XYZ file of N, CA and C in Angstrom:
798
model
N 0.830 -1.204 0.000
C 0.000 0.000 0.000
C 0.868 1.260 0.000
N 1.936 1.286 0.808
C 2.783 2.474 0.901
C 4.227 2.110 0.590
N 4.888 2.984 -0.143
C 6.310 2.815 -0.380
C 7.080 3.247 0.862
N 8.384 2.937 0.903
C 9.213 3.339 2.038
C 9.222 4.867 2.169
N 9.246 5.547 1.018
C 9.258 7.018 1.047
C 7.947 7.557 1.623
N 6.824 6.934 1.262
C 5.527 7.362 1.786
C 5.426 7.099 3.285
N 5.949 5.959 3.741
C 5.906 5.646 5.165
C 6.655 6.692 5.975
N 7.786 7.162 5.435
C 8.523 8.212 6.139
C 7.795 9.549 6.041
N 7.249 9.853 4.874
C 6.552 11.117 4.662
C 5.362 11.262 5.614
N 4.604 10.188 5.791
C 3.379 10.248 6.588
C 3.551 9.667 7.989
N 4.792 9.566 8.436
C 5.070 8.908 9.722
C 4.319 9.533 10.886
N 4.175 10.861 10.888
C 3.514 11.521 12.028
C 2.011 11.267 12.030
N 1.445 10.931 10.894
C 0.049 10.494 10.850
C -0.076 9.040 11.290
N 0.826 8.221 10.783
C 0.705 6.781 10.980
C 0.856 6.389 12.446
N 1.645 7.164 13.204
C 1.807 6.834 14.627
C 0.625 7.311 15.474
N -0.267 8.100 14.898
C -1.437 8.570 15.633
C -2.478 7.461 15.729
N -3.008 7.264 16.929
C -4.039 6.251 17.111
C -5.269 6.564 16.279
N -5.626 7.852 16.142
C -6.841 8.251 15.454
C -6.709 8.181 13.930
N -5.495 8.106 13.423
C -5.281 8.021 11.975
C -4.666 6.662 11.636
N -3.383 6.490 11.962
C -2.727 5.216 11.735
C -2.635 4.843 10.257
N -2.217 3.615 10.004
C -2.122 3.124 8.635
C -3.450 3.083 7.920
N -4.535 2.586 8.578
C -5.840 2.546 7.902
C -6.344 3.929 7.520
N -6.168 4.918 8.401
C -6.611 6.270 8.087
C -5.811 6.876 6.957
N -4.495 6.631 6.957
C -3.664 7.150 5.873
C -4.023 6.487 4.551
N -4.404 5.223 4.617
C -4.835 4.530 3.400
C -6.123 5.139 2.859
N -7.028 5.556 3.746
C -8.252 6.223 3.313
C -7.934 7.545 2.613
N -6.965 8.265 3.161
C -6.574 9.529 2.543
C -5.978 9.281 1.151
N -5.205 8.208 1.026
C -4.530 7.937 -0.246
C -5.505 7.667 -1.379
N -6.641 7.059 -1.077
C -7.602 6.737 -2.144
C -8.711 7.783 -2.263
N -8.706 8.789 -1.397
C -9.774 9.800 -1.402
C -9.637 10.737 -2.589
N -10.788 11.201 -3.061
C -10.860 12.168 -4.157
C -11.608 13.391 -3.649
N -10.917 14.527 -3.592
C -11.487 15.745 -3.016
C -11.501 16.844 -4.069
N -12.644 17.502 -4.214
C -12.763 18.646 -5.124
C -12.720 19.922 -4.316
N -11.831 20.828 -4.705
C -11.728 22.131 -4.051
C -12.257 23.178 -5.025
N -13.292 23.877 -4.607
C -13.888 24.925 -5.430
C -13.217 26.244 -5.066
N -12.358 26.730 -5.944
C -11.669 27.987 -5.723
C -10.263 27.790 -5.186
N -9.263 28.270 -5.914
C -7.869 28.209 -5.471
C -7.437 29.577 -4.977
N -8.309 30.194 -4.156
C -8.064 31.537 -3.642
C -7.671 31.544 -2.180
N -8.202 32.515 -1.440
C -7.791 32.703 -0.056
C -8.022 31.492 0.821
N -9.166 30.826 0.680
C -9.462 29.629 1.469
C -8.894 28.375 0.814
N -9.013 28.277 -0.487
C -8.543 27.094 -1.181
C -7.034 26.925 -1.135
N -6.289 28.040 -1.133
C -4.825 27.961 -1.190
C -4.232 27.216 0.010
N -4.509 27.632 1.251
C -3.937 26.884 2.380
C -4.521 25.482 2.503
N -5.805 25.333 2.194
C -6.427 24.016 2.277
C -5.756 23.043 1.309
N -5.488 23.484 0.089
C -4.834 22.626 -0.891
C -3.459 22.187 -0.417
N -2.709 23.087 0.185
C -1.372 22.749 0.656
C -1.430 21.679 1.739
N -2.350 21.832 2.691
C -2.427 20.864 3.784
C -3.034 19.536 3.335
N -3.981 19.567 2.417
C -4.540 18.320 1.905
C -3.498 17.559 1.091
N -2.699 18.272 0.327
C -1.626 17.635 -0.426
C -0.577 17.061 0.520
N -0.198 17.832 1.514
C 0.796 17.363 2.476
C 0.299 16.139 3.230
N -1.021 16.075 3.477
C -1.612 14.961 4.216
C -1.688 13.691 3.390
N -1.504 13.794 2.084
C -1.513 12.607 1.241
C -2.850 12.245 0.652
N -3.741 13.228 0.491
C -4.996 12.946 -0.213
C -4.661 12.535 -1.647
N -5.171 11.397 -2.077
C -4.738 10.806 -3.336
C -5.011 11.625 -4.569
N -6.216 12.199 -4.663
C -6.589 13.001 -5.831
C -7.205 14.303 -5.375
N -6.660 15.395 -5.850
C -7.197 16.728 -5.571
C -7.674 17.339 -6.884
N -8.961 17.648 -6.948
C -9.506 18.365 -8.082
C -9.592 19.839 -7.740
N -9.190 20.691 -8.654
C -9.222 22.138 -8.425
C -10.037 22.776 -9.538
N -11.084 23.501 -9.171
C -11.874 24.212 -10.173
C -11.794 25.709 -9.918
N -11.310 26.430 -10.924
C -11.155 27.884 -10.822
C -10.879 28.403 -12.227
N -11.553 29.460 -12.628
C -11.348 29.987 -13.982
C -10.563 31.295 -13.974
N -9.994 31.647 -12.817
C -9.323 32.937 -12.667
C -7.815 32.787 -12.875
N -7.152 33.930 -13.045
C -5.696 33.974 -13.110
C -5.165 34.679 -11.870
N -3.920 34.438 -11.554
C -3.291 35.038 -10.377
C -3.051 36.521 -10.612
N -3.469 37.333 -9.652
C -3.176 38.767 -9.709
C -2.279 39.131 -8.529
N -1.622 40.264 -8.625
C -0.676 40.663 -7.588
C -1.367 40.829 -6.241
N -2.594 41.329 -6.242
C -3.311 41.532 -4.986
C -3.715 40.219 -4.312
N -3.693 39.106 -5.068
C -4.005 37.797 -4.483
C -2.923 37.338 -3.518
N -1.681 37.763 -3.741
C -0.546 37.187 -3.033
C -0.511 37.555 -1.556
N -1.335 38.501 -1.141
C -1.422 38.874 0.279
C -2.021 37.757 1.121
N -2.707 36.804 0.479
C -3.386 35.753 1.242
C -3.395 34.391 0.535
N -3.239 34.355 -0.770
C -3.367 33.096 -1.516
C -1.987 32.448 -1.628
N -1.589 31.771 -0.546
C -0.195 31.392 -0.352
C 0.285 30.258 -1.256
N -0.581 29.652 -2.015
C -0.133 28.609 -2.940
C 0.476 29.220 -4.191
N 0.232 30.512 -4.423
C 0.758 31.224 -5.588
C 1.927 32.117 -5.175
N 2.800 32.440 -6.121
C 3.958 33.288 -5.862
C 4.056 34.375 -6.928
N 4.965 35.315 -6.713
C 5.090 36.458 -7.619
C 5.277 36.052 -9.086
N 6.098 35.052 -9.399
C 6.240 34.667 -10.814
C 4.959 34.090 -11.431
N 3.967 33.781 -10.591
C 2.723 33.196 -11.103
C 1.700 34.229 -11.547
N 1.970 35.495 -11.340
C 1.017 36.534 -11.727
C 0.671 36.397 -13.209
N -0.625 36.416 -13.496
C -1.214 36.265 -14.831
C -1.298 34.804 -15.298
N -0.828 33.866 -14.484
C -1.004 32.448 -14.825
C -2.367 31.967 -14.331
N -2.981 30.973 -14.986
C -4.201 30.392 -14.438
C -3.948 29.833 -13.036
N -4.856 30.077 -12.129
C -4.659 29.625 -10.753
C -4.562 28.104 -10.662
N -5.322 27.402 -11.483
C -5.268 25.936 -11.403
C -3.884 25.416 -11.798
N -3.237 26.066 -12.761
C -1.897 25.648 -13.167
C -0.878 25.951 -12.084
N -0.953 27.143 -11.521
C -0.042 27.529 -10.450
C -0.178 26.597 -9.256
N -1.432 26.321 -8.860
C -1.673 25.455 -7.703
C -1.184 24.035 -7.969
N -1.440 23.515 -9.156
C -1.014 22.151 -9.491
C 0.507 22.020 -9.434
N 1.206 23.043 -9.878
C 2.663 23.017 -9.869
C 3.203 22.974 -8.438
N 2.606 23.769 -7.539
C 3.066 23.791 -6.143
C 2.765 22.472 -5.443
N 1.618 21.881 -5.757
C 1.262 20.598 -5.143
C 2.224 19.514 -5.601
N 2.577 19.506 -6.871
C 3.516 18.513 -7.391
C 4.869 18.638 -6.720
N 5.298 19.878 -6.445
C 6.576 20.093 -5.772
C 6.525 19.645 -4.315
N 5.360 19.827 -3.684
C 5.208 19.463 -2.274
C 5.069 17.960 -2.092
N 4.232 17.317 -2.917
C 3.969 15.888 -2.745
C 3.685 15.241 -4.102
N 4.669 14.586 -4.685
C 4.485 13.970 -6.007
C 3.548 12.765 -5.997
N 3.150 12.310 -4.816
C 2.229 11.172 -4.732
C 0.772 11.594 -4.926
N 0.516 12.887 -4.962
C -0.847 13.397 -5.114
C -1.144 13.656 -6.582
N -2.257 13.140 -7.051
C -2.700 13.404 -8.422
C -3.577 14.647 -8.407
N -3.312 15.572 -9.309
C -4.083 16.814 -9.393
C -4.870 16.821 -10.701
N -6.153 17.103 -10.589
C -7.014 17.247 -11.757
C -7.461 18.702 -11.805
N -7.164 19.386 -12.890
C -7.506 20.805 -12.994
C -8.754 20.996 -13.839
N -9.609 21.875 -13.370
C -10.814 22.268 -14.101
C -10.745 23.790 -14.264
N -10.184 24.240 -15.370
C -10.023 25.678 -15.601
C -11.310 26.250 -16.175
N -12.335 26.220 -15.371
C -13.644 26.689 -15.804
C -14.406 27.193 -14.598
N -15.528 27.814 -14.839
C -16.393 28.265 -13.743
C -17.475 27.221 -13.526
N -17.712 26.874 -12.282
C -18.780 25.935 -11.957
C -20.118 26.593 -12.275
N -20.994 25.869 -12.968
C -22.301 26.418 -13.308
C -23.340 25.306 -13.272
N -24.579 25.665 -13.535
C -25.672 24.699 -13.448
C -25.513 23.562 -14.444
N -24.838 23.815 -15.553
C -24.697 22.800 -16.598
C -23.618 21.766 -16.288
N -22.556 22.182 -15.577
C -21.439 21.252 -15.362
C -21.264 20.798 -13.918
N -22.012 21.382 -12.974
C -21.765 21.125 -11.555
C -21.921 19.660 -11.170
N -23.025 19.036 -11.563
C -23.269 17.643 -11.180
C -22.211 16.724 -11.775
N -21.879 16.933 -13.040
C -20.895 16.087 -13.712
C -19.536 16.158 -13.018
N -19.100 17.370 -12.682
C -17.785 17.532 -12.054
C -17.798 17.007 -10.623
N -18.792 17.403 -9.836
C -18.839 17.014 -8.428
C -18.961 15.502 -8.270
N -19.665 14.845 -9.166
C -19.870 13.399 -9.065
C -18.585 12.608 -9.218
N -17.523 13.233 -9.709
C -16.243 12.544 -9.875
C -15.457 12.438 -8.568
N -15.963 13.078 -7.506
C -15.209 13.164 -6.259
C -16.008 12.603 -5.085
N -15.288 12.306 -3.997
C -15.909 11.738 -2.802
C -16.451 12.818 -1.873
N -15.800 13.954 -1.846
C -16.170 15.046 -0.945
C -15.776 16.366 -1.599
N -16.521 17.417 -1.297
C -16.291 18.734 -1.897
C -15.956 19.739 -0.812
N -14.986 20.585 -1.079
C -14.636 21.693 -0.199
C -14.868 22.992 -0.953
N -15.775 23.817 -0.449
C -16.135 25.048 -1.145
C -15.447 26.247 -0.517
N -14.513 26.832 -1.258
C -13.837 28.046 -0.813
C -14.177 29.226 -1.702
N -15.364 29.217 -2.302
C -15.766 30.296 -3.207
C -15.915 31.609 -2.450
N -15.781 32.700 -3.192
C -15.853 34.025 -2.568
C -17.134 34.765 -2.929
N -18.158 34.033 -3.401
C -19.411 34.698 -3.759
C -20.589 33.797 -3.410
N -21.735 34.426 -3.143
C -22.911 33.694 -2.682
C -23.504 32.810 -3.768
N -23.465 33.255 -5.017
C -24.048 32.472 -6.098
C -23.393 31.097 -6.183
N -22.067 31.063 -6.087
C -21.362 29.783 -6.170
C -21.629 28.936 -4.941
N -21.685 29.550 -3.761
C -21.941 28.773 -2.531
C -23.279 28.047 -2.606
N -24.303 28.730 -3.064
C -25.621 28.099 -3.162
C -25.643 27.041 -4.260
N -24.974 27.316 -5.370
C -24.898 26.331 -6.442
C -24.194 25.068 -5.958
N -23.055 25.224 -5.289
C -22.298 24.064 -4.812
C -23.108 23.259 -3.803
N -23.739 23.946 -2.863
C -24.495 23.222 -1.833
C -25.677 22.469 -2.434
N -26.384 23.085 -3.363
C -27.505 22.395 -4.015
C -27.000 21.226 -4.862
N -25.901 21.434 -5.593
C -25.358 20.381 -6.448
C -24.869 19.196 -5.621
N -24.261 19.461 -4.467
C -23.791 18.371 -3.606
C -24.969 17.543 -3.094
N -26.092 18.188 -2.843
C -27.281 17.443 -2.419
C -27.743 16.500 -3.528
N -27.861 17.015 -4.742
C -28.341 16.198 -5.850
C -27.325 15.115 -6.237
N -26.024 15.405 -6.071
C -24.984 14.429 -6.401
C -24.690 13.492 -5.230
N -25.337 13.749 -4.073
C -25.147 12.931 -2.871
C -23.683 12.919 -2.433
N -23.121 14.106 -2.280
C -21.740 14.250 -1.837
C -21.682 15.159 -0.604
N -20.855 14.829 0.388
C -20.677 15.713 1.539
C -19.945 16.986 1.129
N -20.233 18.049 1.849
C -19.682 19.372 1.528
C -19.130 20.030 2.775
N -17.900 20.487 2.705
C -17.307 21.333 3.746
C -17.263 22.741 3.168
N -17.957 23.661 3.806
C -18.077 25.010 3.257
C -17.732 26.055 4.302
N -17.115 27.131 3.871
C -16.701 28.195 4.786
C -16.814 29.540 4.094
N -16.788 30.577 4.892
C -16.811 31.947 4.372
C -16.050 32.835 5.344
N -15.493 33.908 4.834
C -14.785 34.863 5.680
C -15.297 36.269 5.408
N -15.305 37.083 6.471
C -15.591 38.502 6.363
C -14.320 39.270 6.655
N -14.463 40.505 7.081
C -13.284 41.324 7.354
C -12.503 40.762 8.531
N -13.207 40.461 9.641
C -12.562 39.917 10.836
C -13.265 38.663 11.347
N -14.081 38.026 10.527
C -14.841 36.873 11.001
C -14.831 35.753 9.962
N -15.099 34.553 10.434
C -15.178 33.410 9.542
C -16.165 32.392 10.069
N -16.709 31.587 9.174
C -17.629 30.513 9.553
C -17.245 29.252 8.793
N -17.561 28.104 9.403
C -17.228 26.818 8.814
C -18.254 25.787 9.242
N -18.747 24.992 8.295
C -19.683 23.922 8.631
C -19.568 22.811 7.587
N -20.139 21.654 7.911
C -20.180 20.516 6.998
C -21.632 20.165 6.711
N -21.937 19.935 5.457
C -23.297 19.632 5.022
C -23.345 18.205 4.477
N -24.234 17.404 5.024
C -24.499 16.061 4.488
C -26.009 15.943 4.335
N -26.587 16.840 3.526
C -28.041 16.956 3.410
C -28.680 15.747 2.747
N -27.897 14.949 2.045
C -28.432 13.764 1.359
C -28.555 12.574 2.304
N -28.145 12.734 3.556
C -28.184 11.648 4.527
C -29.098 11.986 5.695
N -29.407 10.979 6.486
C -30.245 11.159 7.673
C -29.436 10.950 8.942
N -29.939 11.516 10.026
C -29.333 11.290 11.337
C -29.674 9.882 11.816
N -29.070 9.501 12.922
C -29.306 8.168 13.489
C -30.769 7.957 13.863
N -31.459 9.057 14.221
C -32.864 8.937 14.613
C -33.821 8.974 13.428
N -33.288 9.038 12.204
C -34.116 9.017 11.013
C -34.499 10.378 10.468
N -34.198 11.449 11.196
C -34.511 12.790 10.712
C -33.471 13.226 9.681
N -33.873 14.108 8.786
C -32.971 14.579 7.744
C -31.880 15.476 8.325
N -30.687 15.372 7.763
C -29.643 16.332 8.094
C -30.015 17.689 7.503
N -29.558 18.770 8.128
C -29.864 20.100 7.584
C -29.100 20.390 6.309
N -29.660 21.269 5.508
C -29.017 21.745 4.290
C -28.391 23.113 4.555
N -27.616 23.592 3.591
C -27.087 24.957 3.686
C -28.233 25.954 3.732
N -29.328 25.620 3.044
C -30.484 26.514 3.013
C -31.297 26.455 4.303
N -31.024 25.481 5.168
C -31.636 25.508 6.503
C -31.005 26.622 7.332
N -29.724 26.882 7.071
C -29.028 27.985 7.730
C -29.379 29.316 7.077
N -29.276 29.343 5.764
C -29.490 30.568 4.991
C -30.418 30.241 3.827
N -31.736 30.382 3.996
C -32.696 29.980 2.960
C -32.445 30.626 1.602
N -32.089 31.896 1.609
C -31.838 32.617 0.356
C -30.599 33.490 0.508
N -29.885 33.739 -0.583
C -28.714 34.623 -0.512
C -29.138 36.061 -0.240
N -28.237 36.864 0.320
C -28.566 38.267 0.562
C -28.753 39.028 -0.744
N -29.434 40.129 -0.667
C -29.626 40.949 -1.852
C -28.287 41.452 -2.381
N -28.128 41.499 -3.701
C -26.865 41.984 -4.273
C -26.509 43.371 -3.744
N -25.245 43.533 -3.370
C -24.765 44.816 -2.888
C -24.865 45.014 -1.395
N -25.572 44.117 -0.690
C -25.723 44.286 0.768
C -24.498 43.809 1.536
N -23.710 42.911 0.952
C -22.479 42.435 1.587
C -21.315 42.863 0.705
N -20.420 43.722 1.194
C -19.322 44.205 0.361
C -18.351 43.089 -0.021
N -17.836 43.162 -1.232
C -16.867 42.185 -1.703
C -15.522 42.432 -1.045
N -14.656 41.417 -1.119
C -13.324 41.504 -0.526
C -12.552 42.709 -1.048
N -12.659 42.986 -2.348
C -11.924 44.102 -2.946
C -12.372 45.440 -2.381
N -13.621 45.508 -1.905
C -14.150 46.755 -1.361
C -13.872 46.885 0.132
N -14.076 45.803 0.881
C -13.980 45.869 2.338
C -12.612 45.467 2.873
N -11.869 44.692 2.089
C -10.579 44.199 2.557
C -10.713 42.881 3.304
N -9.600 42.218 3.534
C -9.583 40.942 4.249
C -8.192 40.725 4.829
N -8.129 40.179 6.020
C -6.855 39.817 6.619
C -6.362 38.510 5.991
N -5.176 38.548 5.433
C -4.656 37.349 4.797
C -4.522 36.187 5.751
N -4.054 36.460 6.978
C -3.863 35.383 7.950
C -5.190 34.740 8.344
N -6.287 35.503 8.293
C -7.595 34.939 8.638
C -8.008 33.880 7.623
N -7.780 34.130 6.345
C -8.109 33.113 5.345
C -7.233 31.880 5.546
N -5.997 32.090 6.039
C -5.125 30.959 6.329
C -5.665 30.105 7.448
N -6.185 30.751 8.491
C -6.766 30.019 9.631
C -7.973 29.214 9.182
N -8.901 29.879 8.498
C -10.141 29.212 8.105
C -9.873 28.143 7.051
N -9.008 28.436 6.078
C -8.683 27.447 5.063
C -8.023 26.213 5.650
N -7.148 26.407 6.635
C -6.506 25.270 7.292
C -7.519 24.446 8.072
N -8.488 25.108 8.684
C -9.524 24.386 9.417
C -10.449 23.631 8.469
N -10.653 24.165 7.275
C -11.408 23.425 6.262
C -10.682 22.132 5.896
N -9.360 22.232 5.708
C -8.578 21.040 5.400
C -8.677 20.031 6.527
N -8.606 20.500 7.761
C -8.728 19.616 8.920
C -10.072 18.906 8.927
N -11.144 19.629 8.616
C -12.479 19.027 8.608
C -12.625 18.029 7.464
N -12.034 18.314 6.311
C -12.071 17.355 5.205
C -11.325 16.079 5.595
N -10.155 16.225 6.190
C -9.385 15.062 6.635
C -10.173 14.273 7.665
N -10.818 14.967 8.601
C -11.609 14.287 9.624
C -12.763 13.517 9.005
N -13.402 14.112 7.996
C -14.503 13.443 7.316
C -14.019 12.178 6.595
N -12.840 12.224 6.013
C -12.306 11.071 5.288
C -11.881 9.964 6.241
N -11.142 10.332 7.271
C -10.584 9.335 8.191
C -11.631 8.847 9.180
N -12.466 9.780 9.666
C -13.564 9.386 10.535
C -13.335 9.537 12.027
N -12.364 10.330 12.431
C -12.136 10.521 13.871
C -12.942 11.711 14.394
N -13.181 11.722 15.688
C -13.769 12.879 16.358
C -15.197 13.186 15.957
N -15.614 14.400 16.287
C -16.975 14.880 16.026
C -16.932 15.949 14.951
N -17.654 15.735 13.884
C -17.642 16.673 12.778
C -18.575 17.848 12.966
N -18.698 18.631 11.911
C -19.476 19.870 11.964
C -20.817 19.761 11.255
N -21.346 18.559 11.090
C -22.694 18.412 10.554
C -23.687 18.904 11.597
N -24.509 19.892 11.225
C -25.454 20.464 12.174
C -24.828 21.424 13.163
N -23.572 21.776 12.925
C -22.877 22.743 13.784
C -22.102 23.716 12.911
N -22.139 24.978 13.248
C -21.373 25.973 12.505
C -20.360 26.612 13.438
N -19.089 26.481 13.067
C -18.012 27.108 13.822
C -17.921 28.575 13.409
N -17.908 29.457 14.391
C -17.836 30.897 14.123
C -16.576 31.461 14.763
N -15.829 32.237 13.988
C -14.547 32.782 14.424
C -14.623 34.300 14.444
N -14.257 34.884 15.561
C -14.168 36.336 15.711
C -12.693 36.682 15.870
N -12.070 37.165 14.798
C -10.639 37.424 14.824
C -10.281 38.682 15.607
N -11.225 39.589 15.789
C -10.946 40.790 16.599
C -10.693 40.416 18.052
N -11.548 39.541 18.583
C -11.475 39.168 19.991
C -10.796 37.815 20.205
N -10.394 37.153 19.103
C -9.813 35.814 19.177
C -10.734 34.864 19.943
N -11.996 34.822 19.492
C -12.988 33.955 20.109
C -13.553 32.982 19.088
N -13.803 31.776 19.555
C -14.419 30.740 18.739
C -15.709 30.303 19.425
N -16.757 30.145 18.657
C -18.040 29.670 19.195
C -18.648 28.708 18.191
N -19.527 27.827 18.670
C -20.192 26.869 17.796
C -21.692 27.017 17.929
N -22.356 27.185 16.800
C -23.812 27.312 16.744
C -24.407 26.002 16.256
N -25.302 25.402 17.039
C -26.016 24.204 16.605
C -27.205 24.614 15.741
N -27.429 23.899 14.662
C -28.592 24.161 13.814
C -29.140 22.834 13.306
N -30.391 22.825 12.923
C -31.026 21.584 12.508
C -31.822 21.738 11.232
N -32.468 20.662 10.865
C -33.284 20.628 9.653
C -34.475 21.578 9.780
N -34.685 22.362 8.740
C -35.810 23.290 8.684
C -36.786 22.788 7.625
N -37.977 22.385 8.060
C -38.969 21.826 7.131
C -39.435 22.837 6.092
N -39.120 24.120 6.310
C -39.507 25.146 5.346
C -38.398 25.463 4.341
N -37.260 24.783 4.444
C -36.176 25.119 3.517
C -36.576 24.735 2.088
N -36.159 25.504 1.101
C -36.635 25.313 -0.271
C -36.010 24.147 -1.026
N -35.039 23.452 -0.415
C -34.379 22.347 -1.115
C -34.944 20.983 -0.710
N -35.056 20.735 0.587
C -35.546 19.426 1.059
C -36.745 19.565 1.985
N -37.311 20.766 2.067
C -38.433 21.010 2.961
C -39.724 20.353 2.495
N -40.744 20.493 3.315
C -42.043 19.873 3.036
C -42.613 20.323 1.699
N -42.454 21.589 1.393
C -42.956 22.127 0.123
C -41.795 22.643 -0.734
N -40.743 21.847 -0.812
C -39.535 22.255 -1.530
C -39.842 22.612 -2.978
N -39.277 23.728 -3.413
C -39.494 24.166 -4.787
C -38.306 23.938 -5.692
N -37.149 23.582 -5.117
C -35.947 23.358 -5.919
C -35.829 21.874 -6.223
N -36.038 21.510 -7.481
C -36.000 20.111 -7.894
C -34.745 19.761 -8.681
N -34.059 20.775 -9.185
C -32.823 20.574 -9.935
C -32.046 21.872 -9.911
N -31.009 21.961 -10.717
C -30.145 23.151 -10.684
C -30.590 24.249 -11.655
N -31.772 24.108 -12.241
C -32.240 25.124 -13.175
C -32.431 26.478 -12.506
N -32.620 26.477 -11.185
C -32.773 27.725 -10.459
C -31.502 28.576 -10.537
N -30.389 27.934 -10.856
C -29.103 28.645 -10.916
C -28.725 29.082 -12.326
N -29.546 28.798 -13.304
C -29.204 29.160 -14.675
C -29.377 30.660 -14.913
């Protein structure tokens, strides 16, 4: 299963009771799709690659700009104007040649979301806009894939895991992203990163925690964030967890759900 070089590379995982050889083997065969190679995706990709996730899919249609380098640590100055997926794939290959990288230099949309997401075991959404977050969460439900999703503000961040296609042990449905946020905010009500600014180190914290949650979901140790949202206040250095549950009025899986496919995103 592992070469001598891999055994040395992953030695600190393998000696852990919660991971060990079986957990590392799960990571080796796992297929993870990362939506966005930006502020959240950059640190997450580095840690997932270092951890030995077998296949990393990266979807992003943007190119590296100079202003990205304040927080998108997978890219460097010589990468400016290069496609982000190419830059990220090159850094991953240098970090861990045992990881296979699949690049999708396109924008996720209603026409391609199910096809792309279905190729992977789990999805990590690091998108920087509400339209993509809702598209990814709805697509993961229809494709029956778990989703680790996060968002950052100027000094705050949130992180949760969605397994809306599954039920709890008591038979009740798991909550959807729309149980938390039924509809996206009105355009213009939440300022974009370019307008409000963002702390680069904050995206590093949240992106690294996304990687940790993806690894936990693959290996299976501890308590995950299904039905729980981690909230980070970087001003006060406080962490809190909000419990949330299934909302029968949510438009995706609710009693009178109106979303039957991804046509709502066209």
